[in-house]
Amino acid sequence: MTNIPETGRTPRVQIRLVVIQILVLSLLGTLGGRLWYLQIREGAEYAKEASGNHVQQVVEPAVRGSILDARGVAIADNETRLVVSASRTDLLKMRDDGKAVLTKLAGVLGMAPEDVMQKVRLCDAKTPQPCWNGSPYQPIPITDEATPKQALQIRERSEDFPGITAEPEAVRRYPSPGGANTSQVLGYLSPVTDDEITKAQDTDSPYLRSDQVGRSGLERQYDKMLRGKAGVTRYEVDNLGRVIGEAEADAAEPGSALVTSIDSRVQRVAEFELNDAMKIARQQFDKITGENYKADSGAVVVMEAKTGRVVAMASAPTYDPNVWVGGISAKDYRQLTGKNSDYPLLNRAIQGQSAPGSTFKVVSTAAAVEAGYEWDGGYPCTSSYSVGGQVFKNFEGESFGPISLGRALEVSCDTVFYGLADREWKRDGGINPKKGEPKDYFYKAAHQFGLGKETGVDLPNEVTGRVPDRQWKESYWKANKDGWCKTGKKDGSYVEKIAYENCLEGNKMREGDSINYSIGQGDTLVTPIQEAVIYGALANGGTMYTPTIGKAIVSADGKSVKEIKPKAQGRLPVNQATIKGMDAALEGVVTRGTAAWKFGGWPQDEIPLHAKTGTAEVYGKQTTSWLATYSKDYTIVMTIAQAGTGSGASGEAVRHIYNALYGVSADGAINKKNALLPTPQKGLPKVRTDGTIKSPKVAKDPAKEQRASQEGPAEQDEQLPGATTATATATNRDTRRRRRARGSRRMLT
């Protein structure tokens, strides 16, 4: 019979109880240790984090820094306006998602209900503009043009407009001094997106949900400096959300001012002359089609030859940058981006690319010298040049007999360059060169002149242009071969024949390719800013500068000034003798060459000008006008698409810009009092500690014969005679906004 302890427990049961006791004690020990760790060792840290659950943040957006021209005149700044905003979060709590409130709001604001609804919808891949691309948790602006009466209606009937606010706010404005809107250079702002907030959260410049960020132009390029730092006030609240005290506050830091090299007076002249040249071109007839020239787009760049600083940059068609302020309407967005808009958002000075025509001949001349051809050699300038069964004609069939390279530049003789390029093509082995044999002087020269790559201008989205060398032809052929082979026909139309030839040997450098290339035709593409860099280098003796618009970053109190120095990026691949020869030839273009008829009476002895005209042919379109010029101080390049010859369409406009710069009247007399900028400006405007600006001394505005009005105080609205209605409307609208804002502040305080 088994002995059972008095407790009634078997040894097995006792062992189990001991194990359980050990486990319980272990768990209690672990729990106690964890409590000690949390409450004693890390207690202070967790208490601090827990307190954060009862802290609410109120964000005060920083005042965005101004963008100033070289004299200190604001071309982008801020003003107080009455902004009506909607809280999407509050609207979505309503049964109808706030449709009734927004419809009622539209009636007060005099807007269409549909336009108001579109303002508050969120942007995504399927939702077209206009829409809200910022955070869905921040107030969404409906309009920044509310009148005091409208704002008071909303505020006094707040029960009828839940989720709607009407408050004075500082918003961006683009004052367009004198009518020079500089729109593509300045760019525009829009709300920060959640994706941008996430990407920037671990950087030294994180975004807040209230931030507006630059989307193009200088606003984007210098966004970090202009944006400043938002102020954040943290309030302690109880469980019911009632404020019980202020935890801490970080004051807002206004953004720095960007001083640019743009002179708004020169800018308005450049914009006016470009638009006027396009209007005049549309009144002329294309000799080939018998139709009026379309002159549908263009650009002009005015750049300091010895620094690369951009004094003016205009692109047409243009637009009023103020349309983006407070959110863009569906109508305005369609006008800027629709198929019939001519895409005014493009900055054609850095994004417009086309064949350069004869302005490219300075590159071909340098290549010929590098290849061993003598400058003063006698090169036949015949009326045409034949290769096999194809005839390449000189412009208008001109013939000058044997001439030098300099004279070929001066009279722009195509056949001289045809012959030189053809000889080099043959020396390189023709259509089937041996590996490593081609010297490709003409193509290498283009790369050495900086073509086929970005200039590095301080604006976003610059395009590279194109140098159609052997590497490009090979890659382009691989990408398009299947399509060419599918559509090409040996005996088809012109386009089908070209496709057939490209299918067979589109990857090879053909004789006709090199001949066309030598005069800036074929597949070669350049931008106006690239041309400005090249001709600026010819003006200063061979140094290519990186073009810049930003001149200095100045803190809001004026105490910190960080100058943006000019930067050389290389030298032209030619010796001083060749530069001197080109310089003389390009001066001859003005005095007795292809541009002489537009520059007659110019004071050449006192202010020597140099130029190269270009008329680029584009398949299926009218010819593109190019005119590249320089003086000892400035480089001016103008191009107008579908406008005819280089001098014919652009010559007079470029002449007028030089007139304004140097104070030259129509009869060639120089009046320094009327000169806008006879020498590049070296000083910087001074930002005082109170934010006001002291401008350096500069020359006065041009007189009426310079086709510009006398300039008044910086705050005065100016209008250049003949400026577009859109520009005048924008200027007048700015005046009304300022007056309305002043009135709104009085009524709402």
XYZ file of C-alpha atoms in Angstrom:
749
model
C 0.000 0.000 0.000
C 1.474 3.390 -1.114
C 2.416 5.965 1.571
C 0.638 9.288 0.954
C 1.931 12.444 2.693
C -0.375 14.162 5.168
C -0.839 17.023 2.684
C -2.378 14.647 0.231
C 0.103 15.675 -2.529
C 2.130 13.203 -4.499
C 5.788 13.975 -5.279
C 4.824 14.669 -8.886
C 2.296 17.274 -7.851
C 4.777 18.945 -5.552
C 7.336 19.225 -8.368
C 4.755 20.869 -10.583
C 3.866 23.393 -7.887
C 7.517 24.304 -7.418
C 7.930 24.888 -11.145
C 4.829 27.080 -11.222
C 6.076 29.078 -8.252
C 9.389 29.660 -9.973
C 7.649 30.826 -13.169
C 5.384 33.186 -11.229
C 8.313 34.666 -9.331
C 10.253 35.078 -12.599
C 7.356 36.884 -14.246
C 6.919 39.136 -11.218
C 10.628 39.887 -11.250
C 10.570 40.706 -14.982
C 7.519 42.910 -14.577
C 9.073 44.693 -11.630
C 12.297 45.263 -13.514
C 10.424 46.623 -16.505
C 8.391 48.953 -14.277
C 11.590 50.199 -12.670
C 13.120 50.784 -16.108
C 10.101 52.696 -17.420
C 9.252 54.692 -14.307
C 12.645 55.408 -12.800
C 15.436 55.095 -15.330
C 13.489 56.312 -18.418
C 10.642 57.965 -16.552
C 11.597 61.531 -17.383
C 11.932 60.813 -21.107
C 8.604 59.031 -21.365
C 6.934 61.747 -19.311
C 8.222 64.276 -21.803
C 6.888 62.248 -24.737
C 3.562 61.709 -22.996
C 3.216 65.431 -22.455
C 3.479 65.842 -26.214
C 0.149 64.115 -26.521
C -1.318 67.201 -24.843
C 0.505 69.788 -26.944
C -0.986 71.355 -30.056
C 1.046 73.316 -32.637
C 0.000 76.543 -34.333
C 2.102 77.292 -37.416
C 2.874 80.845 -38.524
C 4.109 80.731 -42.146
C 7.351 82.573 -42.803
C 7.267 85.597 -45.076
C 8.832 84.539 -48.350
C 11.858 86.523 -49.437
C 11.544 89.007 -52.292
C 13.163 88.620 -55.692
C 14.806 91.892 -56.705
C 16.230 93.164 -59.941
C 19.791 94.486 -60.084
C 18.684 97.924 -58.854
C 16.612 96.621 -55.939
C 13.200 96.889 -57.635
C 10.955 94.014 -56.567
C 9.956 91.681 -59.371
C 8.407 89.218 -56.895
C 7.316 90.120 -53.364
C 4.390 89.782 -50.976
C 1.242 91.720 -50.194
C -1.667 91.373 -47.788
C -4.873 90.135 -49.356
C -8.176 88.803 -48.082
C -7.961 85.048 -48.509
C -11.050 82.857 -48.292
C -10.150 79.262 -47.431
C -12.025 76.012 -46.832
C -11.212 73.220 -44.394
C -11.607 69.994 -46.335
C -11.616 68.069 -43.053
C -14.663 70.002 -41.793
C -16.443 69.771 -45.131
C -16.123 65.979 -45.281
C -17.856 65.691 -41.893
C -21.039 67.030 -43.488
C -23.624 64.711 -45.042
C -23.167 66.171 -48.520
C -19.392 66.595 -48.162
C -19.900 70.334 -47.930
C -21.482 70.853 -51.360
C -24.255 73.058 -49.987
C -21.783 75.255 -48.109
C -19.495 75.591 -51.132
C -22.447 76.440 -53.379
C -23.535 79.137 -50.955
C -19.947 80.398 -50.772
C -19.763 80.595 -54.559
C -22.796 82.887 -54.535
C -21.145 85.268 -52.087
C -17.862 85.324 -54.015
C -19.487 85.667 -57.428
C -17.914 82.433 -58.643
C -19.359 79.389 -60.382
C -20.073 76.555 -57.891
C -18.167 74.138 -60.118
C -15.025 76.306 -59.930
C -15.216 76.381 -56.129
C -15.699 72.585 -55.950
C -12.671 72.042 -58.163
C -10.515 74.150 -55.853
C -10.974 71.763 -52.919
C -10.657 68.418 -54.689
C -7.347 66.632 -54.251
C -4.903 66.136 -57.100
C -4.060 62.620 -58.216
C -3.154 60.808 -61.427
C -6.779 60.873 -62.624
C -7.739 64.384 -61.502
C -6.817 67.218 -63.882
C -5.962 70.737 -62.792
C -7.249 72.768 -61.102
C -7.072 70.764 -57.906
C -5.338 70.931 -54.535
C -1.892 69.283 -54.481
C -1.085 70.290 -50.909
C -1.921 68.579 -47.645
C -5.646 67.734 -47.262
C -5.403 68.795 -43.608
C -4.504 72.432 -44.166
C -6.951 75.170 -45.232
C -7.379 75.251 -48.994
C -7.510 78.769 -50.501
C -10.560 79.436 -52.660
C -9.688 83.007 -53.652
C -7.260 85.707 -52.635
C -9.320 88.499 -54.212
C -12.209 88.697 -51.762
C -13.588 92.159 -51.061
C -14.025 93.436 -47.488
C -17.783 93.173 -47.954
C -17.552 89.506 -48.970
C -15.194 88.709 -46.090
C -17.518 90.354 -43.552
C -20.493 88.409 -44.907
C -18.621 85.146 -44.326
C -17.377 86.101 -40.861
C -20.674 87.538 -39.589
C -22.649 84.512 -40.848
C -20.156 81.905 -39.672
C -22.994 79.486 -38.813
C -23.899 79.433 -42.528
C -20.285 78.818 -43.566
C -18.836 76.115 -41.293
C -15.274 75.246 -42.267
C -14.853 78.519 -44.183
C -12.487 81.291 -43.098
C -11.795 84.773 -44.450
C -8.585 86.314 -43.144
C -5.944 88.823 -44.281
C -2.840 86.886 -45.335
C 0.497 87.683 -46.923
C 0.491 86.185 -50.401
C 2.929 86.238 -53.302
C 2.594 88.887 -55.966
C 4.469 89.645 -59.150
C 4.310 93.423 -59.574
C 5.654 93.556 -63.160
C 7.470 96.907 -62.843
C 6.862 98.924 -65.978
C 5.033 96.014 -67.581
C 8.023 93.627 -67.538
C 6.482 90.487 -66.090
C 9.584 88.238 -66.407
C 7.150 85.347 -65.916
C 9.136 82.336 -67.182
C 12.245 83.484 -65.319
C 10.409 83.991 -62.023
C 8.278 80.836 -62.070
C 5.411 80.308 -59.620
C 4.432 78.694 -56.311
C 2.049 75.960 -55.239
C 1.387 74.091 -51.962
C 3.811 71.453 -50.764
C 2.698 67.847 -51.272
C 2.735 65.023 -48.721
C 5.381 63.236 -50.777
C 7.646 66.299 -50.649
C 7.131 66.595 -46.905
C 8.171 62.969 -46.435
C 11.280 63.260 -48.599
C 12.474 66.439 -46.898
C 11.736 65.515 -43.282
C 15.287 64.307 -42.561
C 17.024 67.177 -44.370
C 18.215 70.515 -43.014
C 15.243 72.206 -44.689
C 12.083 70.214 -43.872
C 8.693 71.323 -45.137
C 5.662 72.237 -43.072
C 2.178 71.515 -44.367
C 1.521 75.233 -44.701
C 4.489 75.818 -47.024
C 4.264 77.083 -50.579
C 7.134 75.886 -52.757
C 8.595 77.021 -56.049
C 7.555 74.995 -59.068
C 9.610 76.616 -61.820
C 12.023 79.437 -62.521
C 13.880 81.289 -59.785
C 11.131 80.445 -57.292
C 12.134 76.799 -57.611
C 15.890 77.223 -58.095
C 16.295 79.334 -54.938
C 13.306 77.975 -53.000
C 15.283 76.985 -49.902
C 16.736 80.489 -49.460
C 13.503 82.310 -50.266
C 11.223 80.148 -48.127
C 12.558 81.064 -44.697
C 11.531 79.148 -41.578
C 7.965 78.982 -40.304
C 7.211 79.937 -36.718
C 5.673 77.310 -34.430
C 3.830 78.066 -31.169
C 3.075 75.033 -28.975
C 0.106 75.163 -26.570
C -0.596 72.800 -23.675
C -4.160 71.524 -23.771
C -6.233 69.310 -21.513
C -8.148 66.211 -22.541
C -11.003 68.381 -23.763
C -8.713 70.406 -26.001
C -8.804 73.542 -23.832
C -5.617 75.598 -23.763
C -4.073 75.554 -20.287
C -0.756 77.236 -21.101
C 1.901 78.013 -23.687
C 4.695 75.451 -23.845
C 7.195 77.194 -26.099
C 7.377 79.237 -29.279
C 9.824 79.442 -32.164
C 9.590 82.764 -33.976
C 9.232 82.739 -37.752
C 12.330 83.624 -39.734
C 11.587 85.477 -42.989
C 13.228 84.219 -46.154
C 16.245 85.863 -47.685
C 15.980 88.209 -50.654
C 17.383 87.132 -54.000
C 19.111 89.934 -55.884
C 19.247 89.125 -59.592
C 21.227 90.510 -62.496
C 17.948 91.227 -64.304
C 17.378 94.924 -64.976
C 13.599 95.322 -65.122
C 13.923 98.330 -67.475
C 15.984 96.332 -69.977
C 13.651 93.382 -69.431
C 10.570 95.376 -70.400
C 12.325 96.714 -73.513
C 13.394 93.173 -74.480
C 9.870 91.825 -73.972
C 8.327 94.660 -75.936
C 10.781 94.394 -78.832
C 10.346 90.628 -79.066
C 6.561 90.925 -79.161
C 6.731 93.816 -81.616
C 9.090 91.900 -83.912
C 6.670 88.978 -83.926
C 3.745 91.255 -84.778
C 5.682 92.845 -87.638
C 6.776 89.422 -88.919
C 3.148 88.289 -89.093
C 2.496 91.108 -91.550
C 5.189 89.810 -93.929
C 4.822 87.097 -96.559
C 6.725 83.837 -96.824
C 8.144 83.767 -100.378
C 7.753 79.991 -100.607
C 4.174 79.536 -99.373
C 2.856 83.006 -100.188
C 1.275 83.088 -96.724
C 1.908 85.417 -93.846
C 4.587 84.294 -91.433
C 3.115 82.726 -88.295
C 5.839 83.986 -85.908
C 4.289 81.883 -83.157
C 7.081 81.869 -80.564
C 10.431 83.417 -79.777
C 13.027 84.328 -77.201
C 15.679 86.941 -76.523
C 18.629 86.894 -74.112
C 20.643 89.950 -73.039
C 23.801 88.867 -71.213
C 26.916 90.556 -69.863
C 29.717 89.403 -72.154
C 32.444 89.458 -69.492
C 30.569 87.734 -66.644
C 27.755 85.642 -68.086
C 25.190 87.472 -65.951
C 21.772 87.659 -67.592
C 20.418 91.216 -67.821
C 17.168 90.275 -69.564
C 15.541 87.036 -70.666
C 12.228 87.104 -72.497
C 10.151 84.297 -73.952
C 7.020 84.528 -76.080
C 4.208 83.797 -75.799
C 4.166 84.850 -72.175
C 1.574 84.997 -69.384
C 0.755 86.797 -66.145
C 2.405 84.872 -63.270
C -0.199 86.233 -60.862
C -2.723 83.688 -62.219
C -1.088 81.066 -59.964
C -1.495 83.105 -56.780
C -4.247 81.684 -54.595
C -4.786 78.722 -56.906
C -5.307 78.721 -60.655
C -8.739 78.465 -62.271
C -9.671 75.776 -64.782
C -10.030 78.381 -67.528
C -6.608 79.904 -66.886
C -4.988 76.472 -66.668
C -6.407 75.474 -70.051
C -5.127 78.715 -71.560
C -1.626 77.933 -70.298
C -1.459 74.219 -71.130
C -4.065 73.475 -73.809
C -3.265 72.415 -77.370
C -4.018 75.896 -78.686
C -2.026 77.710 -76.006
C 1.409 77.715 -77.715
C 2.615 76.643 -74.246
C 3.542 79.965 -72.616
C 4.884 78.180 -69.513
C 7.937 77.157 -71.546
C 10.962 79.383 -71.156
C 12.112 79.252 -74.745
C 15.402 80.939 -73.896
C 16.530 77.736 -72.163
C 13.933 75.177 -73.321
C 13.292 76.179 -76.921
C 15.625 74.360 -79.286
C 15.874 74.559 -83.043
C 18.384 74.399 -85.858
C 20.712 77.420 -85.512
C 21.130 78.130 -89.206
C 24.119 80.252 -90.171
C 24.798 81.427 -86.595
C 26.427 77.982 -86.301
C 29.095 78.937 -88.842
C 31.402 80.301 -86.141
C 31.663 76.687 -84.932
C 32.322 75.398 -88.437
C 34.934 78.116 -88.988
C 36.773 77.103 -85.806
C 36.590 73.450 -86.882
C 38.049 74.262 -90.303
C 40.995 76.103 -88.728
C 41.585 73.211 -86.329
C 41.503 70.804 -89.273
C 44.345 72.750 -90.913
C 42.602 75.055 -93.371
C 44.203 78.483 -93.687
C 42.233 81.521 -92.602
C 43.109 83.515 -95.703
C 42.808 80.633 -98.147
C 40.761 81.131 -101.306
C 37.640 78.993 -100.876
C 35.163 78.968 -103.766
C 31.874 80.679 -102.953
C 29.716 79.393 -105.798
C 25.972 79.628 -106.245
C 25.545 75.884 -105.603
C 27.389 72.744 -104.555
C 26.617 69.386 -106.186
C 27.053 65.958 -104.611
C 26.016 63.072 -106.824
C 22.537 63.915 -108.027
C 21.808 66.382 -105.215
C 22.369 70.127 -105.467
C 22.964 72.225 -102.336
C 22.312 75.876 -103.118
C 23.814 78.989 -101.644
C 21.312 81.386 -100.073
C 19.419 83.092 -102.920
C 22.009 81.748 -105.382
C 24.735 84.259 -104.492
C 28.309 83.827 -105.735
C 31.389 85.700 -104.517
C 34.229 83.737 -106.088
C 37.281 82.606 -104.049
C 37.093 84.134 -100.547
C 38.680 83.732 -97.107
C 37.051 82.119 -94.085
C 36.460 85.561 -92.624
C 34.704 86.778 -95.745
C 32.658 83.544 -95.827
C 31.383 84.393 -92.335
C 30.703 87.975 -93.316
C 28.578 87.205 -96.365
C 27.383 83.894 -94.882
C 28.436 81.841 -97.904
C 26.942 78.357 -97.542
C 28.907 76.725 -100.343
C 32.279 77.477 -98.721
C 31.233 75.490 -95.668
C 29.632 72.773 -97.808
C 32.960 72.202 -99.506
C 35.016 72.191 -96.297
C 32.697 69.779 -94.503
C 32.525 67.487 -97.545
C 36.319 67.314 -97.802
C 36.580 66.426 -94.118
C 33.906 63.755 -94.465
C 35.874 62.161 -97.258
C 39.167 62.442 -95.337
C 37.474 60.656 -92.425
C 36.693 57.679 -94.638
C 33.286 58.553 -96.032
C 30.258 56.518 -95.124
C 32.269 53.511 -93.940
C 35.237 54.873 -91.968
C 37.653 52.523 -90.293
C 37.327 52.206 -86.549
C 39.210 54.987 -84.791
C 40.004 56.762 -88.071
C 37.500 59.681 -88.164
C 38.823 62.972 -86.839
C 35.334 64.528 -86.892
C 36.685 68.051 -86.435
C 33.332 69.662 -87.167
C 31.491 67.579 -84.557
C 34.192 67.786 -81.897
C 34.250 71.567 -82.260
C 30.542 71.769 -81.433
C 31.090 69.874 -78.183
C 34.063 72.097 -77.356
C 31.834 75.139 -77.885
C 29.529 73.742 -75.195
C 26.759 72.445 -77.454
C 24.910 69.218 -76.747
C 24.908 69.823 -72.979
C 23.416 72.209 -70.430
C 25.047 75.588 -69.944
C 24.386 75.354 -66.204
C 22.201 78.470 -66.027
C 20.594 78.785 -62.594
C 17.109 77.889 -63.789
C 15.501 74.432 -63.656
C 14.653 72.223 -66.634
C 17.213 73.538 -69.096
C 17.448 71.369 -72.236
C 20.698 70.236 -73.841
C 20.137 70.761 -77.552
C 21.772 68.222 -79.854
C 24.992 67.584 -81.721
C 24.187 64.881 -84.338
C 27.565 63.129 -84.223
C 28.200 59.440 -84.914
C 27.284 58.343 -81.390
C 23.973 60.168 -81.543
C 23.147 58.761 -84.977
C 23.780 55.210 -83.773
C 21.564 55.514 -80.698
C 18.849 57.376 -82.615
C 18.843 54.735 -85.343
C 18.459 51.907 -82.829
C 15.504 53.671 -81.215
C 13.675 54.368 -84.507
C 14.791 51.638 -86.893
C 11.658 49.497 -86.568
C 9.352 52.411 -87.334
C 11.413 53.562 -90.314
C 11.560 50.082 -91.804
C 7.815 49.681 -91.382
C 6.800 52.955 -93.062
C 9.674 53.561 -95.498
C 9.234 53.145 -99.262
C 11.914 53.386 -101.919
C 9.565 55.062 -104.412
C 7.118 56.671 -101.978
C 6.608 60.250 -100.854
C 9.452 62.427 -99.615
C 8.848 61.378 -96.004
C 8.596 57.701 -96.980
C 11.854 57.900 -98.969
C 13.653 59.442 -95.999
C 12.294 56.693 -93.745
C 13.504 54.068 -96.237
C 17.008 55.543 -96.321
C 17.121 55.816 -92.536
C 16.046 52.206 -92.214
C 19.009 51.057 -94.320
C 21.773 53.335 -93.098
C 20.375 55.806 -90.585
C 23.211 54.932 -88.228
C 25.882 56.059 -90.683
C 27.263 59.549 -91.220
C 26.239 60.292 -94.791
C 27.739 62.925 -97.033
C 24.597 65.034 -97.045
C 24.443 64.895 -93.237
C 27.865 66.519 -92.887
C 27.147 69.100 -95.587
C 23.872 70.218 -93.951
C 25.441 70.155 -90.516
C 28.169 72.609 -91.510
C 25.627 75.443 -91.889
C 23.553 74.604 -88.808
C 20.881 72.565 -90.555
C 19.834 68.930 -90.357
C 19.522 67.391 -86.909
C 21.495 70.059 -85.037
C 19.582 71.760 -82.210
C 20.670 74.673 -80.015
C 19.032 76.968 -77.471
C 19.269 80.773 -77.286
C 21.185 80.599 -73.987
C 23.792 78.306 -75.611
C 24.219 80.789 -78.445
C 24.581 83.628 -75.925
C 27.408 81.767 -74.152
C 29.257 81.206 -77.449
C 28.956 84.763 -78.722
C 29.714 86.136 -75.273
C 32.979 84.181 -75.357
C 33.823 85.661 -78.758
C 33.184 89.121 -77.269
C 35.445 88.687 -74.238
C 38.364 86.946 -75.924
C 37.414 83.294 -75.604
C 36.162 82.596 -72.058
C 32.853 80.769 -71.770
C 30.956 81.725 -68.613
C 28.176 79.813 -66.924
C 25.137 82.075 -67.382
C 23.667 83.241 -64.071
C 20.624 85.218 -62.985
C 21.084 85.108 -59.229
C 23.554 87.784 -58.146
C 23.385 87.669 -54.333
C 21.453 86.184 -51.424
C 20.707 88.840 -48.787
C 19.243 88.023 -45.374
C 15.998 89.722 -44.385
C 17.832 92.079 -42.005
C 20.496 92.882 -44.607
C 23.320 91.731 -42.349
C 24.330 88.701 -44.397
C 25.201 89.096 -48.079
C 26.330 86.066 -50.074
C 27.371 87.108 -53.565
C 27.045 84.647 -56.432
C 30.280 85.076 -58.333
C 30.608 84.649 -62.130
C 32.038 81.253 -63.011
C 34.105 80.421 -66.089
C 33.401 76.984 -67.551
C 36.118 76.803 -70.193
C 37.551 78.462 -73.267
C 36.713 78.329 -76.942
C 38.898 75.838 -78.836
C 40.527 78.548 -80.959
C 43.634 80.702 -80.674
C 43.625 84.472 -80.340
C 44.445 84.971 -84.016
C 41.304 83.077 -85.008
C 39.185 84.956 -82.466
C 40.543 88.231 -83.835
C 39.703 87.145 -87.373
C 36.172 86.093 -86.386
C 35.708 89.362 -84.519
C 36.606 91.381 -87.611
C 34.351 89.242 -89.817
C 31.374 89.552 -87.452
C 31.860 93.305 -87.318
C 31.744 93.231 -91.108
C 28.328 91.537 -90.904
C 27.050 94.738 -89.248
C 28.816 97.239 -91.497
C 28.628 95.611 -94.931
C 27.294 92.066 -94.536
C 23.914 90.408 -94.061
C 22.847 92.617 -91.114
C 24.076 95.969 -92.502
C 20.629 97.005 -93.769
C 19.274 96.915 -90.191
C 22.199 98.668 -88.505
C 22.722 101.569 -90.875
C 23.717 104.757 -89.036
C 24.862 102.924 -85.913
C 27.841 104.713 -84.226
C 30.181 101.837 -85.007
C 33.349 103.819 -84.291
C 32.248 104.529 -80.730
C 30.302 101.347 -79.925
C 31.471 98.508 -82.215
C 28.793 95.895 -82.812
C 29.264 92.372 -84.159
C 26.609 90.027 -85.486
C 25.785 86.799 -87.262
C 22.461 86.228 -88.940
C 20.809 82.859 -89.339
C 17.816 81.559 -91.295
C 17.081 77.963 -90.300
C 14.890 75.728 -92.411
C 12.508 73.384 -90.592
C 10.660 70.653 -92.476
C 6.923 71.358 -92.616
C 7.287 74.843 -91.140
C 8.369 78.315 -92.116
C 11.953 79.383 -91.534
C 13.271 80.310 -88.080
C 14.963 83.675 -87.607
C 18.220 83.854 -85.606
C 20.360 86.881 -84.834
C 23.383 86.594 -82.522
C 25.184 89.843 -81.672
C 27.627 91.360 -79.221
C 29.307 94.585 -78.171
C 32.213 94.910 -75.748
C 29.701 94.835 -72.873
C 26.729 92.726 -73.909
C 25.614 89.745 -75.928
C 22.099 89.795 -77.402
C 20.606 86.732 -79.077
C 17.097 86.706 -80.530
C 15.220 83.938 -82.285
C 11.672 83.844 -83.668
C 10.114 80.651 -84.989
C 8.405 80.784 -88.391
C 9.327 84.413 -88.960
C 11.678 84.515 -91.959
C 15.296 85.631 -92.137
C 17.590 86.408 -89.229
C 18.091 90.074 -89.966
C 14.658 90.604 -91.498
C 12.642 89.438 -88.500
C 15.011 90.139 -85.600
C 17.387 92.853 -86.793
C 15.308 95.904 -86.005
C 14.267 94.605 -82.567
C 17.856 93.841 -81.538
C 18.930 97.273 -82.801
C 16.289 98.902 -80.573
C 17.524 97.006 -77.505
C 21.052 98.289 -78.151
C 19.594 101.779 -78.643
C 18.018 101.568 -75.192
C 21.137 100.178 -73.516
C 23.500 102.820 -74.882
C 21.146 105.769 -75.399
C 21.474 105.792 -79.195
C 18.769 107.690 -81.080
C 17.320 106.780 -84.456
C 19.840 108.982 -86.270
C 22.797 107.356 -84.503
C 23.473 110.123 -81.975
C 24.464 109.052 -78.456
C 22.727 110.674 -75.497
C 24.127 109.175 -72.289
C 21.297 110.674 -70.253
C 18.897 108.411 -72.111
C 21.032 105.275 -71.765
C 19.534 102.486 -69.692
C 22.721 100.620 -68.894
C 25.736 101.808 -70.909
C 27.978 99.597 -68.760
C 27.065 96.512 -66.719
C 26.011 97.273 -63.173
C 28.542 96.181 -60.564
C 27.008 97.285 -57.256
C 24.337 95.554 -55.196
C 21.231 97.173 -53.740
C 21.492 97.410 -49.954
C 18.806 95.834 -47.798
C 18.492 97.855 -44.602
C 17.731 96.262 -41.224
C 14.087 97.366 -41.487
C 13.721 95.613 -44.831
C 13.753 98.725 -47.003
C 16.101 98.836 -49.981
C 18.694 101.368 -51.026
C 19.457 101.032 -54.716
C 22.850 101.830 -56.251
C 23.089 104.788 -58.608
C 22.305 103.892 -62.212
C 21.660 105.687 -65.452
C 18.221 107.112 -66.164
C 15.589 105.487 -68.327
C 15.640 106.012 -72.103
C 13.657 108.849 -73.668
C 10.568 108.353 -75.759
C 12.553 107.690 -78.915
C 13.892 104.568 -77.167
C 10.286 103.369 -77.153
C 10.066 103.258 -73.371
C 8.328 105.557 -70.938
C 10.218 107.531 -68.327
C 10.344 105.505 -65.134
C 8.845 106.884 -61.943
C 9.251 105.672 -58.350
C 9.595 101.926 -57.839
C 6.027 101.633 -56.516
C 4.527 103.533 -59.462
C 2.736 101.459 -62.079
C 4.496 101.858 -65.410
C 3.372 101.000 -68.905
C 5.573 100.692 -71.952
C 3.880 102.167 -75.026
C 2.552 99.375 -77.175
C 2.707 96.743 -74.438
C 0.144 93.975 -74.666
C -3.337 94.335 -73.207
C -2.653 91.371 -70.932
C 0.358 93.140 -69.449
C -1.553 96.363 -68.932
C -4.424 94.459 -67.307
C -2.005 92.680 -64.973
C -0.410 95.967 -63.921
C -3.771 97.600 -63.267
C -4.985 94.534 -61.388
C -1.962 94.738 -59.073
C -2.870 98.344 -58.262
C -6.470 97.386 -57.479
C -5.305 94.496 -55.298
C -3.043 96.728 -53.232
C -5.823 99.269 -52.711
C -8.307 96.517 -51.859
C -5.870 94.913 -49.417
C -5.286 98.219 -47.633
C -9.034 98.681 -47.319
C -9.562 95.128 -46.102
C -7.019 95.535 -43.316
C -8.820 98.656 -42.095
C -12.237 96.976 -42.129
C -11.231 93.693 -40.503
C -9.085 95.058 -37.667
